[in-house]
């Protein structure tokens, strides 16, 4: 937002708070998973903002461009292909079916991407052993500000949403039916065991209908593109929730794609080479991040969820936690990513003068 020159306007939008530290309780130990105040970026905090508010802000900014069109409540259902080239998309809108013809389709429709499914691009499934049960519990003024709890084979994420906690309970895919068979009381008791302050409100989970199962998928496309079509974000490489970095990568793909495609699109001549450049620019950080996520999943999350005994922080983590350099490195990997992208396209909207946008060279 800073690089786009819209940070001040962005921060005027409703948001819960600016988080500087991400803290967790693992077993009996309280640790800092990430300290964003140590970053050397323009913003040294994370903003918690409702998704619709964030998307509405993006749409508002995009409307400054006279050629921007947003079709609400319109779902892509297929691709239009002519002579082996993709020339547009088919969709369903409130008024009925629509067809949109374009120079380039960008599949940015997430881990269950319809664009990717219809494109015929191959998918390499990397396997995801854990799903997440998702629920809300109300938030009280004096609640502790911890983000993650783990002990005795159970874990709980809590995200501050103002008047409620968005809670996530990761569980092995195979164990979810077993948890449901044991009943909601057992599930409530497990939450209270991890975070006793929730005792007075776990009854808000009346039955399993108050929980949603989010299916985790981890995969990637060996090739992200074909003529006139490119996939980015989770559509190109579905990320696991480990480390909370998937959104970061998706946004960086979009920035890289915009930097590479702005010129060719303006000239109406996007080549296969341009689409290859996007994958070449982004594939390394994606593969490395997925590898690190898989390692954390196997060594820490998987082992932790299989161990019913008291959880102890591994000595290596304890050591890393107290050592400045690994701490700074971890903050940077979580918040900035492995190969940060910078906005390099000029702002050509009516509302602002054309010229390259500013960016923070420190990132
Ligand atoms: C349980 C879980 C928790 C996670 N937690 C975190 C976290 O805390 N932090 C983090 O950084 N990452 C997290 N991730 C990963 C993160 O959600 C993804 O990596 C990230 O959202 C990918 O962004 P995206 O824009 O590619 O896709 P998405 O965020 O999935 O966005 C895709 C968009 O496309 C739209 N869409 C889908 N299909 C169609 C269609 N047919 N027609 C039109 N529109 C369509 C959707 O409505 C959506 O708006 C989590 C993942 C899971 C599964």
mmCIF file of C-alpha atoms in Angstrom, residues 33-328:
data_model
loop_
_atom_site.group_PDB
_atom_site.id
_atom_site.type_symbol
_atom_site.label_atom_id
_atom_site.label_comp_id
_atom_site.label_asym_id
_atom_site.label_seq_id
_atom_site.Cartn_x
_atom_site.Cartn_y
_atom_site.Cartn_z
ATOM 1 C CA UNK A 33 6.860 -16.213 16.883
ATOM 2 C CA UNK A 34 7.393 -12.953 15.035
ATOM 3 C CA UNK A 35 8.320 -9.405 16.036
ATOM 4 C CA UNK A 36 7.311 -7.114 13.214
ATOM 5 C CA UNK A 37 8.604 -4.029 15.035
ATOM 6 C CA UNK A 38 12.134 -5.250 14.177
ATOM 7 C CA UNK A 39 11.528 -5.121 10.418
ATOM 8 C CA UNK A 40 13.333 -2.555 8.307
ATOM 9 C CA UNK A 41 10.221 -1.902 6.188
ATOM 10 C CA UNK A 42 8.048 1.222 6.052
ATOM 11 C CA UNK A 43 5.286 -0.453 8.108
ATOM 12 C CA UNK A 44 6.492 -2.375 11.123
ATOM 13 C CA UNK A 45 3.127 -3.883 11.995
ATOM 14 C CA UNK A 46 0.399 -6.101 10.614
ATOM 15 C CA UNK A 47 -3.134 -4.821 10.150
ATOM 16 C CA UNK A 48 -6.112 -7.064 10.931
ATOM 17 C CA UNK A 49 -8.867 -5.959 8.544
ATOM 18 C CA UNK A 50 -12.110 -7.691 7.544
ATOM 19 C CA UNK A 51 -11.697 -9.241 4.111
ATOM 20 C CA UNK A 52 -14.645 -7.411 2.524
ATOM 21 C CA UNK A 53 -13.241 -4.074 3.739
ATOM 22 C CA UNK A 54 -9.854 -4.907 2.203
ATOM 23 C CA UNK A 55 -11.336 -6.026 -1.126
ATOM 24 C CA UNK A 56 -13.665 -3.024 -1.226
ATOM 25 C CA UNK A 57 -10.671 -0.727 -0.708
ATOM 26 C CA UNK A 58 -8.821 -2.399 -3.617
ATOM 27 C CA UNK A 59 -11.892 -2.040 -5.839
ATOM 28 C CA UNK A 60 -12.267 1.630 -4.870
ATOM 29 C CA UNK A 61 -8.638 2.325 -5.786
ATOM 30 C CA UNK A 62 -8.906 0.356 -9.031
ATOM 31 C CA UNK A 63 -11.997 2.381 -10.068
ATOM 32 C CA UNK A 64 -9.714 5.388 -10.520
ATOM 33 C CA UNK A 65 -8.641 3.661 -13.739
ATOM 34 C CA UNK A 66 -11.240 4.297 -16.480
ATOM 35 C CA UNK A 67 -10.726 0.838 -18.019
ATOM 36 C CA UNK A 68 -11.360 -1.059 -14.770
ATOM 37 C CA UNK A 69 -14.585 -3.098 -14.607
ATOM 38 C CA UNK A 70 -15.681 -5.162 -11.639
ATOM 39 C CA UNK A 71 -18.524 -7.647 -12.005
ATOM 40 C CA UNK A 72 -19.927 -8.470 -8.594
ATOM 41 C CA UNK A 73 -21.639 -11.815 -7.880
ATOM 42 C CA UNK A 74 -20.217 -13.194 -11.108
ATOM 43 C CA UNK A 75 -18.652 -16.618 -11.039
ATOM 44 C CA UNK A 76 -16.258 -17.944 -13.667
ATOM 45 C CA UNK A 77 -17.478 -21.332 -14.872
ATOM 46 C CA UNK A 78 -15.278 -22.003 -17.896
ATOM 47 C CA UNK A 79 -12.849 -20.753 -20.525
ATOM 48 C CA UNK A 80 -13.534 -19.829 -24.136
ATOM 49 C CA UNK A 81 -10.991 -21.456 -26.385
ATOM 50 C CA UNK A 82 -10.578 -20.860 -30.125
ATOM 51 C CA UNK A 83 -7.895 -22.458 -32.295
ATOM 52 C CA UNK A 84 -5.941 -23.664 -29.241
ATOM 53 C CA UNK A 85 -5.862 -20.180 -27.655
ATOM 54 C CA UNK A 86 -7.776 -18.969 -24.645
ATOM 55 C CA UNK A 87 -9.773 -15.911 -25.698
ATOM 56 C CA UNK A 88 -11.991 -15.309 -22.681
ATOM 57 C CA UNK A 89 -14.087 -16.712 -19.850
ATOM 58 C CA UNK A 90 -17.643 -17.903 -19.383
ATOM 59 C CA UNK A 91 -19.456 -17.108 -16.194
ATOM 60 C CA UNK A 92 -22.715 -16.849 -14.310
ATOM 61 C CA UNK A 93 -23.937 -13.389 -13.322
ATOM 62 C CA UNK A 94 -27.148 -12.466 -11.443
ATOM 63 C CA UNK A 95 -28.774 -11.586 -14.790
ATOM 64 C CA UNK A 96 -27.710 -14.867 -16.416
ATOM 65 C CA UNK A 97 -24.716 -16.366 -18.222
ATOM 66 C CA UNK A 98 -21.979 -13.992 -19.461
ATOM 67 C CA UNK A 99 -18.976 -14.236 -21.768
ATOM 68 C CA UNK A 100 -15.999 -11.928 -21.423
ATOM 69 C CA UNK A 101 -13.410 -11.781 -24.211
ATOM 70 C CA UNK A 102 -9.931 -10.686 -23.185
ATOM 71 C CA UNK A 103 -6.273 -10.542 -24.334
ATOM 72 C CA UNK A 104 -5.150 -12.470 -21.260
ATOM 73 C CA UNK A 105 -6.899 -14.509 -18.541
ATOM 74 C CA UNK A 106 -5.215 -14.339 -15.121
ATOM 75 C CA UNK A 107 -6.361 -17.220 -12.922
ATOM 76 C CA UNK A 108 -6.212 -15.764 -9.403
ATOM 77 C CA UNK A 109 -9.170 -17.740 -8.069
ATOM 78 C CA UNK A 110 -7.495 -19.588 -5.237
ATOM 79 C CA UNK A 111 -6.821 -23.173 -4.280
ATOM 80 C CA UNK A 112 -9.979 -24.574 -5.914
ATOM 81 C CA UNK A 113 -9.344 -22.582 -9.088
ATOM 82 C CA UNK A 114 -11.880 -23.149 -11.865
ATOM 83 C CA UNK A 115 -9.585 -21.355 -14.329
ATOM 84 C CA UNK A 116 -6.791 -23.806 -13.578
ATOM 85 C CA UNK A 117 -9.130 -26.835 -13.739
ATOM 86 C CA UNK A 118 -10.445 -25.744 -17.150
ATOM 87 C CA UNK A 119 -7.005 -24.817 -18.495
ATOM 88 C CA UNK A 120 -5.720 -28.374 -18.733
ATOM 89 C CA UNK A 121 -2.506 -27.351 -16.908
ATOM 90 C CA UNK A 122 -1.003 -30.229 -14.907
ATOM 91 C CA UNK A 123 -1.163 -30.066 -11.098
ATOM 92 C CA UNK A 124 1.496 -31.582 -8.835
ATOM 93 C CA UNK A 125 -0.232 -32.535 -5.563
ATOM 94 C CA UNK A 126 2.165 -32.239 -2.611
ATOM 95 C CA UNK A 127 -0.298 -33.609 -0.039
ATOM 96 C CA UNK A 128 -1.657 -31.849 3.040
ATOM 97 C CA UNK A 129 -2.078 -34.092 6.098
ATOM 98 C CA UNK A 130 -3.921 -31.499 8.190
ATOM 99 C CA UNK A 131 -7.230 -29.636 7.795
ATOM 100 C CA UNK A 132 -8.504 -26.777 9.943
ATOM 101 C CA UNK A 133 -11.745 -26.478 11.923
ATOM 102 C CA UNK A 134 -12.825 -22.835 11.860
ATOM 103 C CA UNK A 135 -15.151 -21.139 14.380
ATOM 104 C CA UNK A 136 -15.934 -17.896 16.225
ATOM 105 C CA UNK A 137 -15.894 -17.244 19.950
ATOM 106 C CA UNK A 138 -16.655 -13.864 21.491
ATOM 107 C CA UNK A 139 -13.771 -11.707 22.680
ATOM 108 C CA UNK A 140 -13.627 -9.954 26.033
ATOM 109 C CA UNK A 141 -11.631 -6.871 26.994
ATOM 110 C CA UNK A 142 -9.073 -8.594 29.220
ATOM 111 C CA UNK A 143 -8.370 -11.651 27.067
ATOM 112 C CA UNK A 144 -4.679 -12.530 26.607
ATOM 113 C CA UNK A 145 -3.196 -11.400 23.301
ATOM 114 C CA UNK A 146 -1.704 -14.712 22.244
ATOM 115 C CA UNK A 147 -2.038 -15.925 18.681
ATOM 116 C CA UNK A 148 -1.255 -19.620 19.003
ATOM 117 C CA UNK A 149 -1.607 -22.281 21.703
ATOM 118 C CA UNK A 150 -0.262 -25.851 21.504
ATOM 119 C CA UNK A 151 -0.063 -28.619 24.098
ATOM 120 C CA UNK A 152 -0.783 -32.354 24.490
ATOM 121 C CA UNK A 153 -1.426 -33.074 20.802
ATOM 122 C CA UNK A 154 -3.765 -30.121 20.286
ATOM 123 C CA UNK A 155 -3.372 -26.660 18.825
ATOM 124 C CA UNK A 156 -5.478 -23.509 18.549
ATOM 125 C CA UNK A 157 -5.035 -20.294 16.524
ATOM 126 C CA UNK A 158 -6.790 -17.129 17.642
ATOM 127 C CA UNK A 159 -7.126 -14.142 15.344
ATOM 128 C CA UNK A 160 -8.443 -10.900 16.799
ATOM 129 C CA UNK A 161 -11.541 -9.731 14.888
ATOM 130 C CA UNK A 162 -12.536 -6.952 17.266
ATOM 131 C CA UNK A 163 -15.549 -8.306 19.132
ATOM 132 C CA UNK A 164 -14.779 -11.970 18.445
ATOM 133 C CA UNK A 165 -11.903 -14.405 18.071
ATOM 134 C CA UNK A 166 -11.634 -16.222 14.780
ATOM 135 C CA UNK A 167 -10.452 -19.606 16.004
ATOM 136 C CA UNK A 168 -8.730 -22.345 14.034
ATOM 137 C CA UNK A 169 -8.064 -25.862 15.266
ATOM 138 C CA UNK A 170 -5.692 -27.837 13.008
ATOM 139 C CA UNK A 171 -6.296 -31.576 13.007
ATOM 140 C CA UNK A 172 -5.031 -34.507 10.922
ATOM 141 C CA UNK A 173 -7.526 -35.170 8.088
ATOM 142 C CA UNK A 174 -7.994 -38.732 9.363
ATOM 143 C CA UNK A 175 -8.776 -37.575 12.930
ATOM 144 C CA UNK A 176 -11.636 -35.178 12.184
ATOM 145 C CA UNK A 177 -14.378 -37.825 11.881
ATOM 146 C CA UNK A 178 -13.093 -39.352 15.145
ATOM 147 C CA UNK A 179 -13.266 -35.952 16.897
ATOM 148 C CA UNK A 180 -16.820 -35.468 15.685
ATOM 149 C CA UNK A 181 -17.786 -38.949 16.884
ATOM 150 C CA UNK A 182 -16.542 -38.100 20.401
ATOM 151 C CA UNK A 183 -18.964 -35.167 20.518
ATOM 152 C CA UNK A 184 -18.867 -31.398 20.805
ATOM 153 C CA UNK A 185 -18.341 -31.524 24.624
ATOM 154 C CA UNK A 186 -14.943 -33.179 24.171
ATOM 155 C CA UNK A 187 -14.025 -30.600 21.558
ATOM 156 C CA UNK A 188 -15.032 -27.719 23.850
ATOM 157 C CA UNK A 189 -13.011 -29.250 26.701
ATOM 158 C CA UNK A 190 -9.924 -29.484 24.442
ATOM 159 C CA UNK A 191 -10.200 -25.759 23.652
ATOM 160 C CA UNK A 192 -10.493 -24.854 27.328
ATOM 161 C CA UNK A 193 -7.488 -27.044 28.162
ATOM 162 C CA UNK A 194 -5.383 -25.012 25.733
ATOM 163 C CA UNK A 195 -6.835 -21.581 26.520
ATOM 164 C CA UNK A 196 -8.618 -21.660 29.920
ATOM 165 C CA UNK A 197 -9.898 -18.072 29.538
ATOM 166 C CA UNK A 198 -12.358 -19.362 26.902
ATOM 167 C CA UNK A 199 -14.165 -21.498 29.523
ATOM 168 C CA UNK A 200 -17.016 -19.001 29.922
ATOM 169 C CA UNK A 201 -17.872 -18.960 26.195
ATOM 170 C CA UNK A 202 -17.099 -22.331 24.604
ATOM 171 C CA UNK A 203 -20.812 -23.089 24.962
ATOM 172 C CA UNK A 204 -21.268 -20.678 22.024
ATOM 173 C CA UNK A 205 -20.280 -23.761 19.985
ATOM 174 C CA UNK A 206 -23.671 -25.418 20.299
ATOM 175 C CA UNK A 207 -22.968 -28.252 17.864
ATOM 176 C CA UNK A 208 -20.794 -29.091 14.840
ATOM 177 C CA UNK A 209 -22.890 -26.742 12.664
ATOM 178 C CA UNK A 210 -21.165 -23.842 14.468
ATOM 179 C CA UNK A 211 -17.832 -25.007 13.001
ATOM 180 C CA UNK A 212 -16.630 -24.978 9.409
ATOM 181 C CA UNK A 213 -14.127 -27.424 7.979
ATOM 182 C CA UNK A 214 -11.480 -25.666 5.861
ATOM 183 C CA UNK A 215 -9.763 -28.146 3.603
ATOM 184 C CA UNK A 216 -6.043 -27.499 3.248
ATOM 185 C CA UNK A 217 -4.448 -28.240 -0.119
ATOM 186 C CA UNK A 218 -0.781 -27.982 -1.016
ATOM 187 C CA UNK A 219 0.114 -28.265 -4.671
ATOM 188 C CA UNK A 220 1.748 -26.464 -7.573
ATOM 189 C CA UNK A 221 1.668 -26.250 -11.335
ATOM 190 C CA UNK A 222 4.890 -27.366 -13.078
ATOM 191 C CA UNK A 223 3.887 -24.800 -15.727
ATOM 192 C CA UNK A 224 1.824 -21.763 -14.696
ATOM 193 C CA UNK A 225 0.731 -20.673 -18.166
ATOM 194 C CA UNK A 226 -0.431 -21.503 -21.670
ATOM 195 C CA UNK A 227 -1.098 -19.105 -24.533
ATOM 196 C CA UNK A 228 -3.179 -16.144 -23.226
ATOM 197 C CA UNK A 229 -3.586 -17.599 -19.724
ATOM 198 C CA UNK A 230 -1.512 -17.469 -16.550
ATOM 199 C CA UNK A 231 -2.254 -18.657 -13.011
ATOM 200 C CA UNK A 232 -0.910 -16.845 -9.958
ATOM 201 C CA UNK A 233 -1.311 -17.150 -6.157
ATOM 202 C CA UNK A 234 -2.933 -20.305 -4.826
ATOM 203 C CA UNK A 235 -4.224 -21.118 -8.330
ATOM 204 C CA UNK A 236 -0.580 -21.689 -9.318
ATOM 205 C CA UNK A 237 0.635 -23.015 -5.956
ATOM 206 C CA UNK A 238 -1.846 -23.709 -3.134
ATOM 207 C CA UNK A 239 -0.158 -22.843 0.174
ATOM 208 C CA UNK A 240 -0.678 -24.428 3.564
ATOM 209 C CA UNK A 241 -1.589 -22.139 6.496
ATOM 210 C CA UNK A 242 1.790 -22.870 8.159
ATOM 211 C CA UNK A 243 3.595 -19.586 8.845
ATOM 212 C CA UNK A 244 0.693 -17.478 7.517
ATOM 213 C CA UNK A 245 2.572 -16.533 4.342
ATOM 214 C CA UNK A 246 0.209 -17.625 1.525
ATOM 215 C CA UNK A 247 -1.405 -14.199 1.111
ATOM 216 C CA UNK A 248 2.016 -12.575 1.024
ATOM 217 C CA UNK A 249 3.105 -14.871 -1.822
ATOM 218 C CA UNK A 250 -0.142 -14.362 -3.742
ATOM 219 C CA UNK A 251 0.237 -10.576 -3.566
ATOM 220 C CA UNK A 252 3.885 -10.767 -4.602
ATOM 221 C CA UNK A 253 2.914 -12.909 -7.620
ATOM 222 C CA UNK A 254 0.398 -10.219 -8.570
ATOM 223 C CA UNK A 255 2.988 -7.439 -8.241
ATOM 224 C CA UNK A 256 5.527 -9.397 -10.311
ATOM 225 C CA UNK A 257 2.877 -10.165 -12.947
ATOM 226 C CA UNK A 258 1.858 -6.485 -13.136
ATOM 227 C CA UNK A 259 5.478 -5.348 -13.462
ATOM 228 C CA UNK A 260 6.107 -7.811 -16.292
ATOM 229 C CA UNK A 261 2.776 -7.477 -18.106
ATOM 230 C CA UNK A 262 1.924 -3.747 -17.898
ATOM 231 C CA UNK A 263 3.949 -2.829 -21.008
ATOM 232 C CA UNK A 264 2.952 -5.805 -23.213
ATOM 233 C CA UNK A 265 -0.723 -5.456 -22.225
ATOM 234 C CA UNK A 266 -0.744 -1.763 -23.104
ATOM 235 C CA UNK A 267 0.665 -2.672 -26.517
ATOM 236 C CA UNK A 268 -1.813 -5.568 -26.846
ATOM 237 C CA UNK A 269 1.017 -8.037 -27.400
ATOM 238 C CA UNK A 270 1.487 -10.445 -24.472
ATOM 239 C CA UNK A 271 3.858 -13.202 -25.601
ATOM 240 C CA UNK A 272 4.472 -16.689 -24.200
ATOM 241 C CA UNK A 273 7.882 -15.321 -23.156
ATOM 242 C CA UNK A 274 6.213 -12.682 -20.934
ATOM 243 C CA UNK A 275 4.186 -15.378 -19.167
ATOM 244 C CA UNK A 276 7.304 -17.550 -18.739
ATOM 245 C CA UNK A 277 9.048 -14.560 -17.103
ATOM 246 C CA UNK A 278 6.359 -14.442 -14.369
ATOM 247 C CA UNK A 279 6.859 -18.095 -13.466
ATOM 248 C CA UNK A 280 10.647 -17.768 -13.646
ATOM 249 C CA UNK A 281 10.543 -14.756 -11.340
ATOM 250 C CA UNK A 282 8.240 -16.338 -8.735
ATOM 251 C CA UNK A 283 8.728 -20.124 -8.848
ATOM 252 C CA UNK A 284 11.878 -20.265 -6.705
ATOM 253 C CA UNK A 285 10.417 -18.464 -3.673
ATOM 254 C CA UNK A 286 7.215 -20.503 -3.980
ATOM 255 C CA UNK A 287 9.006 -23.866 -4.047
ATOM 256 C CA UNK A 288 11.330 -22.882 -1.200
ATOM 257 C CA UNK A 289 8.435 -21.612 0.942
ATOM 258 C CA UNK A 290 6.411 -24.794 0.313
ATOM 259 C CA UNK A 291 9.476 -26.861 1.270
ATOM 260 C CA UNK A 292 9.938 -24.943 4.537
ATOM 261 C CA UNK A 293 6.189 -25.248 5.280
ATOM 262 C CA UNK A 294 6.349 -29.026 4.657
ATOM 263 C CA UNK A 295 9.340 -29.326 6.989
ATOM 264 C CA UNK A 296 7.584 -27.376 9.765
ATOM 265 C CA UNK A 297 4.407 -29.411 9.170
ATOM 266 C CA UNK A 298 6.285 -32.721 9.464
ATOM 267 C CA UNK A 299 8.765 -31.933 12.229
ATOM 268 C CA UNK A 300 6.720 -29.629 14.468
ATOM 269 C CA UNK A 301 2.987 -29.614 13.631
ATOM 270 C CA UNK A 302 2.657 -33.321 12.716
ATOM 271 C CA UNK A 303 4.779 -34.563 15.623
ATOM 272 C CA UNK A 304 3.072 -32.167 18.021
ATOM 273 C CA UNK A 305 -0.426 -33.303 16.991
ATOM 274 C CA UNK A 306 0.548 -36.972 17.401
ATOM 275 C CA UNK A 307 2.008 -36.526 20.889
ATOM 276 C CA UNK A 308 -0.673 -36.684 23.625
ATOM 277 C CA UNK A 309 1.903 -35.876 26.350
ATOM 278 C CA UNK A 310 2.965 -32.396 27.533
ATOM 279 C CA UNK A 311 4.486 -30.404 24.681
ATOM 280 C CA UNK A 312 7.983 -29.054 25.243
ATOM 281 C CA UNK A 313 9.558 -26.449 23.056
ATOM 282 C CA UNK A 314 12.393 -28.174 21.117
ATOM 283 C CA UNK A 315 15.766 -26.962 22.490
ATOM 284 C CA UNK A 316 16.771 -25.751 19.033
ATOM 285 C CA UNK A 317 13.708 -23.498 18.825
ATOM 286 C CA UNK A 318 14.366 -22.259 22.344
ATOM 287 C CA UNK A 319 17.913 -21.366 21.314
ATOM 288 C CA UNK A 320 16.813 -19.718 18.066
ATOM 289 C CA UNK A 321 14.180 -17.777 19.980
ATOM 290 C CA UNK A 322 16.900 -16.179 22.111
ATOM 291 C CA UNK A 323 19.338 -15.435 19.319
ATOM 292 C CA UNK A 324 18.936 -12.128 17.521
ATOM 293 C CA UNK A 325 19.976 -13.070 13.977
ATOM 294 C CA UNK A 326 17.624 -16.069 13.491
ATOM 295 C CA UNK A 327 14.884 -13.936 15.060
ATOM 296 C CA UNK A 328 15.381 -11.176 12.484
#
